[in-house]
XYZ file of C-alpha atoms in Angstrom:
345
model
C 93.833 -52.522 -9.843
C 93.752 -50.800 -6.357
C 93.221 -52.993 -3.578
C 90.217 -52.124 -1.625
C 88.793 -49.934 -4.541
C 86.468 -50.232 -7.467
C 84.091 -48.747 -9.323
C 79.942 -49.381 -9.976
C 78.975 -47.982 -13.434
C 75.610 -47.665 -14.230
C 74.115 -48.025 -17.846
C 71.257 -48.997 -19.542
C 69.602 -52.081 -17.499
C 72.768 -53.169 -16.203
C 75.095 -52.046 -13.224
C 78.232 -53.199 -13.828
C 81.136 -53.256 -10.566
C 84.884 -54.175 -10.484
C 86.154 -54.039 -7.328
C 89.814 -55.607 -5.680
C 88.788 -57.561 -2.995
C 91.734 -59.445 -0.032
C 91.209 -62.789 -0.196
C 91.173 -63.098 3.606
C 87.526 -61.517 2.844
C 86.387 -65.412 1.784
C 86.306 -68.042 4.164
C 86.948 -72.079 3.351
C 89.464 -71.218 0.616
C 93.092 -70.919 1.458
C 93.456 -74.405 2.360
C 96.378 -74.326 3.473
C 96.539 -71.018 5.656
C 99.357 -69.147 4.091
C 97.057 -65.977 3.693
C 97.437 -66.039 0.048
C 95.363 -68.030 -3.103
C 97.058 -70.827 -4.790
C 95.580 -71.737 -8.592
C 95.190 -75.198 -6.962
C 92.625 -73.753 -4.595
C 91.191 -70.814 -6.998
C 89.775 -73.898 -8.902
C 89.071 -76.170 -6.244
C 86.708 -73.566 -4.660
C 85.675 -71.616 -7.662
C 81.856 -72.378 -6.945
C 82.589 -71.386 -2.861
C 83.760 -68.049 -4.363
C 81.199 -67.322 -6.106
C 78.581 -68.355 -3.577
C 80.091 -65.785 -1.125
C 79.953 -63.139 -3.546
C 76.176 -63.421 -4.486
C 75.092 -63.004 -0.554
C 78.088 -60.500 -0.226
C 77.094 -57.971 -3.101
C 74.504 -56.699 -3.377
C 72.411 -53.630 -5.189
C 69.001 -53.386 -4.356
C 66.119 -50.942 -5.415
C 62.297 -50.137 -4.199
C 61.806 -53.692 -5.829
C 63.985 -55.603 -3.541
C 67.623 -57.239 -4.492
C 68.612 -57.086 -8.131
C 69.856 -60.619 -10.001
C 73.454 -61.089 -10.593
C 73.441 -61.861 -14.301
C 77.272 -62.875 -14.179
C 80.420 -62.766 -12.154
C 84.148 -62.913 -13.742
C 87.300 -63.164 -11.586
C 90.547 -62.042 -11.864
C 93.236 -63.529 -9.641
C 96.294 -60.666 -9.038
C 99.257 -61.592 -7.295
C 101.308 -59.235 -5.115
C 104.686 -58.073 -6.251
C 106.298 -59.985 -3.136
C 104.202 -63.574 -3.681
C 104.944 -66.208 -6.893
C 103.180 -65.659 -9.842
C 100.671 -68.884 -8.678
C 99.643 -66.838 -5.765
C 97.471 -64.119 -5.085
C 96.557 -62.255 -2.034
C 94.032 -59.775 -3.888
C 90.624 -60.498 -6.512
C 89.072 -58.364 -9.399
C 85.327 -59.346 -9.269
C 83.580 -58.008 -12.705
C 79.954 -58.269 -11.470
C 76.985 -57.625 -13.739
C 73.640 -56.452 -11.861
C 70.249 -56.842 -14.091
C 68.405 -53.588 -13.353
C 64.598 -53.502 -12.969
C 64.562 -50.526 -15.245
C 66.859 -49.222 -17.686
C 68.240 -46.353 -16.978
C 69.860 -42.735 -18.702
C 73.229 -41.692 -18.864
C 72.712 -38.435 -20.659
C 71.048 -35.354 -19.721
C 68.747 -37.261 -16.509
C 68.747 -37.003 -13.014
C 70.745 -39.694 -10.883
C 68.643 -42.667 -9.452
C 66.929 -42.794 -6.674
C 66.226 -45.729 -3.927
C 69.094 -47.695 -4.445
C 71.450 -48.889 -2.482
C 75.122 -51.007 -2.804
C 76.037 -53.614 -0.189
C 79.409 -55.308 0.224
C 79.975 -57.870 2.889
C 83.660 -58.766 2.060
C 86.406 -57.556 4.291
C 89.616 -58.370 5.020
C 91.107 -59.166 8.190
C 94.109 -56.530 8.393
C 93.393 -52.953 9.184
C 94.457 -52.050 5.908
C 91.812 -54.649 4.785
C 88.303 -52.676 6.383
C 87.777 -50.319 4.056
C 86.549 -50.344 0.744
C 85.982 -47.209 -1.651
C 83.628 -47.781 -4.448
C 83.344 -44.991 -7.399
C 79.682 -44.757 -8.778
C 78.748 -43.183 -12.038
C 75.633 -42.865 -14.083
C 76.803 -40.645 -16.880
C 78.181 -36.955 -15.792
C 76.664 -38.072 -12.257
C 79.359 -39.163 -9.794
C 79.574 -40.550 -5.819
C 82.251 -41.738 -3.806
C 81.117 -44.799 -1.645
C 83.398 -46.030 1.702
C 82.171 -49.187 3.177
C 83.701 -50.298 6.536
C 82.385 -53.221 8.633
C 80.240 -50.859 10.634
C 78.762 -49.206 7.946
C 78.625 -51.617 4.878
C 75.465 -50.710 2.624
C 75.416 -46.743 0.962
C 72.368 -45.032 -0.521
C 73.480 -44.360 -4.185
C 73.502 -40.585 -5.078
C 72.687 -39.392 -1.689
C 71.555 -35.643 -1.064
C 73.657 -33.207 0.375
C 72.218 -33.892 4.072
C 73.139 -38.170 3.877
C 76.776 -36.929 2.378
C 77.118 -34.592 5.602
C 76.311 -37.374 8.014
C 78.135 -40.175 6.553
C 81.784 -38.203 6.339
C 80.911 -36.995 10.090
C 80.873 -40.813 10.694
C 84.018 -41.173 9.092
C 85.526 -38.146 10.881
C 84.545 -39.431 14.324
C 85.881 -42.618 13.512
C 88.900 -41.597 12.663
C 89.607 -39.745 15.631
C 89.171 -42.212 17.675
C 91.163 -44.593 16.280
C 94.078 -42.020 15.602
C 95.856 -42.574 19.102
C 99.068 -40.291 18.037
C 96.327 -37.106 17.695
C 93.878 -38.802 20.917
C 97.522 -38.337 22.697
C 98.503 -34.765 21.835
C 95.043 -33.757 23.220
C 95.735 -35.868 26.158
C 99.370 -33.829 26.827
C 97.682 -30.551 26.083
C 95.387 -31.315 29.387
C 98.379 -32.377 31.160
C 99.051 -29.064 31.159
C 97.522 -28.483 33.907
C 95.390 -24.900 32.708
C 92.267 -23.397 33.332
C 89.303 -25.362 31.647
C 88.831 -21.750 30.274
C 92.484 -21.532 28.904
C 91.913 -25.329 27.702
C 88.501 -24.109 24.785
C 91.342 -21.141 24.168
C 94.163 -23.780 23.028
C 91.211 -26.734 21.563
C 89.706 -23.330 19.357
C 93.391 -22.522 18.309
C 94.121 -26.594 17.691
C 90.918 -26.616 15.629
C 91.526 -23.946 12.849
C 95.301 -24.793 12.891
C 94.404 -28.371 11.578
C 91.163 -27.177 9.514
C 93.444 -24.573 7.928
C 95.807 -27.230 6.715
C 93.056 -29.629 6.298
C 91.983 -28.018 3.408
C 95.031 -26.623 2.257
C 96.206 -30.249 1.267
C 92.711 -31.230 -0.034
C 93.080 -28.292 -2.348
C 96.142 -29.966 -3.966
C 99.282 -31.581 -3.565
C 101.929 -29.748 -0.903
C 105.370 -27.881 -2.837
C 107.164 -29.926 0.141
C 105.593 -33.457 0.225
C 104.119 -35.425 2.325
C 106.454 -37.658 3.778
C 107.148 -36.081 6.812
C 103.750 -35.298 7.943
C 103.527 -38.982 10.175
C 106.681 -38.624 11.775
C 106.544 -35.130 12.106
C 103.197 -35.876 14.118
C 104.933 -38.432 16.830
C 107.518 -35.462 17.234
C 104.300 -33.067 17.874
C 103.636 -35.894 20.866
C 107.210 -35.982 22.316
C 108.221 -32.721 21.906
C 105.185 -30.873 24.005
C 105.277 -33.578 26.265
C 108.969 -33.586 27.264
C 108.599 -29.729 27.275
C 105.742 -30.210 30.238
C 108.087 -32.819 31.805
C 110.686 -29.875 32.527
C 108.388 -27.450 33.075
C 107.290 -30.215 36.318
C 110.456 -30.474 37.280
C 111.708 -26.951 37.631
C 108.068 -25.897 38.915
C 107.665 -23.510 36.097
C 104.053 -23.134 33.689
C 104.240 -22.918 30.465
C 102.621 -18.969 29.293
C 99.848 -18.957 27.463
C 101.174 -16.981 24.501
C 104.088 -19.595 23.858
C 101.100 -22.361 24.936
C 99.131 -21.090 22.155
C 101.836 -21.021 19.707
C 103.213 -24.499 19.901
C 99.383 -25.954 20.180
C 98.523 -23.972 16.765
C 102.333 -25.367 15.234
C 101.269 -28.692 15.803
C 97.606 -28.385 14.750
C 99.161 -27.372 11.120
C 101.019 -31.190 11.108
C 98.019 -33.016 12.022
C 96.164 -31.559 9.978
C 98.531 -32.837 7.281
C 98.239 -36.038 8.531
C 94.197 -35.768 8.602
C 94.068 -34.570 4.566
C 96.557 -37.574 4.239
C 93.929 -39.905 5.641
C 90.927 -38.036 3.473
C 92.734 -38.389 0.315
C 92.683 -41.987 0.624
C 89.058 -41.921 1.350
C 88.205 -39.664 -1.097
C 85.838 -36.730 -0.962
C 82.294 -37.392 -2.736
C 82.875 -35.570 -6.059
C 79.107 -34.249 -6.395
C 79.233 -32.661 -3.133
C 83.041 -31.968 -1.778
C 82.066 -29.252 0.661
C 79.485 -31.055 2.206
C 81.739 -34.272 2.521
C 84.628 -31.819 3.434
C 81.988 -30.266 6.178
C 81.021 -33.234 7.550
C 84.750 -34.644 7.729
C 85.625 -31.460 9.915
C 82.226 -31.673 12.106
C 83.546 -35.257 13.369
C 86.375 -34.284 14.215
C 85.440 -31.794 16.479
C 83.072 -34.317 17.762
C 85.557 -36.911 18.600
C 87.674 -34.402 20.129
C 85.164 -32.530 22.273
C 84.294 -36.105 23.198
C 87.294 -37.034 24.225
C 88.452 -33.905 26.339
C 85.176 -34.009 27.840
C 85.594 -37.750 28.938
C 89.588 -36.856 30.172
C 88.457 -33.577 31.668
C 86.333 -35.633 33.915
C 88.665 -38.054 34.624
C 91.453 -35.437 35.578
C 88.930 -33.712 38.040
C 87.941 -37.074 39.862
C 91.942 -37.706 40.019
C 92.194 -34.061 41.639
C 88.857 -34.593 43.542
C 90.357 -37.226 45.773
C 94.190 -37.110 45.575
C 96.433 -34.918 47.194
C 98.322 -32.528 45.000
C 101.725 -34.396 45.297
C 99.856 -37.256 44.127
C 98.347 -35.692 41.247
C 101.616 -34.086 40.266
C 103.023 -37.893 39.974
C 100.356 -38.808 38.280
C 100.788 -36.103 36.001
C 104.263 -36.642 35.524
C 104.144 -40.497 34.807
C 101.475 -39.470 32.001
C 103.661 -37.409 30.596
C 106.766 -39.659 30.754
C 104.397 -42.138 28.590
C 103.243 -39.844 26.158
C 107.188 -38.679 25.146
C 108.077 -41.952 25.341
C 105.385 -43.254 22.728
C 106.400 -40.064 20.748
C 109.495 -41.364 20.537
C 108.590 -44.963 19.596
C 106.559 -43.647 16.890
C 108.825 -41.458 15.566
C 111.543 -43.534 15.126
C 108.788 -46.411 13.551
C 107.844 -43.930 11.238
C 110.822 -43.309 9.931
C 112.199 -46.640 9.307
């Protein structure tokens, strides 16, 4: 099974979930601190195990928590650990429902809600997506940290808000597209010329956005991360000359190259949705809300380096701005760079 994924199936007056959890989501087990499970410990701790996974889980209703009726692990070694050692769990939980419920021809349920404490402690690790069904009804569930518990079967409203989360998030913890922004200010236009270039940035990576939700690209994938560091260096080295032979970039050619590299990232932003998922009862709204945080987080974070910039301009002398400039720049292609060579390794 996926790591990180599972699914919470919901028939008759049971809920039944499977879900891959890391093991570095438990605490007191690996003994030995080798970030993996040996069977030794599995059975030394079995009862510690399941302990954490009754106050970790949980599905409650208008009634209050519902009982775990029983819990079944299965240990699953990576390909690059020995057979006796796992780094991943399949927990089959069984949830005793208040009420049975339909699977056929009835309206999802309403006033419940999913919990899961249990994360990881890699960044790969703080994220789990959890498919619900309840016959032809289906939801897409991402827990994080921040946000563990989801409402099951949200309306379209809760689906909207909870992707914009996600959108913002993502944002701000995508420094390669934070950066781009950051060299597209260090351009040095008009704040009028600057909505011009965000507007054209914005339905470049929108366009493409959707374009590789809609299906899989005739000419892969694989290229969209490095091919995003090289957005980074490339307009950043290309203000870097401009500086130096006291030239400004037009704003045709401006516009151009912004909207070029809007169409990677946006790659790169469909790449990071697909893994999420979109909520399969209501794609446009999750697809909505996705693109709303976004544009959020970026008018966020111009807003917050606009200011900066005019403080920096407020009190410096030009020369010293221009440095200032300049040594920003320098850092940006050089991080380009750095990324673009780790991405391609």
């Amino acid at each position: 099974m996926v790591a990180q994924k599972g699914t919470l199936h919901l028939q008759g007056d049971g809920a039944y979930l499977v879900v891959s959890l890391p093991v570095s989501a438990f605490s007191g087990i690996d003994d030995d601190g080798d970030g993996a499970w040996s069977s030794q410990e599995l059975t030394a701790h079995e009862d510690r195990i399941h302990q954490q996974l009754r106050a970790q889980l949980r599905l409650t209703d208008a009634q209050g928590p519902r009982d775990i009726d029983g819990i079944t692990l299965v240990p699953t070694p990576s390909d690059d650990l020995a057979a006796h050692e796992v780094n991943h769990l399949v927990v089959l939980v069984r949830f005793k429902l208040a009420h049975p419920v339909e699977s056929v021809n009835v309206t999802p349920v309403h006033n419940m809600a999913f919990r899961a404490g249990l994360f990881g402690q890699s960044q790969a690790e703080q994220q789990l997506s959890i498919a619900v069904t309840q016959g032809a009804h289906k939801q897409l569930m991402v827990l994080t940290p921040e946000r563990p518990e989801r409402t099951l079967f949200p309306n379209p409203w809760e689906v909207t808000l909870d992707y914009t989360a996600l959108g913002v998030m993502h944002i701000l913890m995508g420094w390669d597209h934070l950066l781009f922004l950051a060299v597209v200010l260090l351009g040095g236009v008009s704040w009028r010329q600057i909505l011009v270039i965000l507007s054209a940035f914005t339905f470049g990576h929108a366009l493409t956005l959707a374009w590789g939700l809609m299906g899989q690209l005739p000419f892969g994938t694989a290229w969209v991360e490095p091919g995003i560091a090289l957005t980074v260096m490339g307009m950043a080295a290309a203000e870097i000359w401009l500086l130096q032979h006291g030239r400004v970039m037009g704003m045709t050619l401006r516009l151009v190259l912004v909207w070029a590299s809007a169409l990677v990232h946006g790659l790169g932003l469909a790449s990071s949705l697909q893994a999420i998922g979109l909520d399969s009862a209501h794609r446009f709204w999750s697809l909505l809300g996705f693109n709303l945080g976004i544009e959020l987080a970026q008018a966020a974070v111009v807003g917050g380096l606009g200011g900066l910039a005019w403080l920096v301009m407020r009190y410096l002398q030009v020369r010293q701005t221009l440095k200032i400039r300049q040594l920003c720049l320098v850092f940006s292609a050089g991080a380009g760079c750095i990324w673009f060579v780790e991405r391609l390794i």
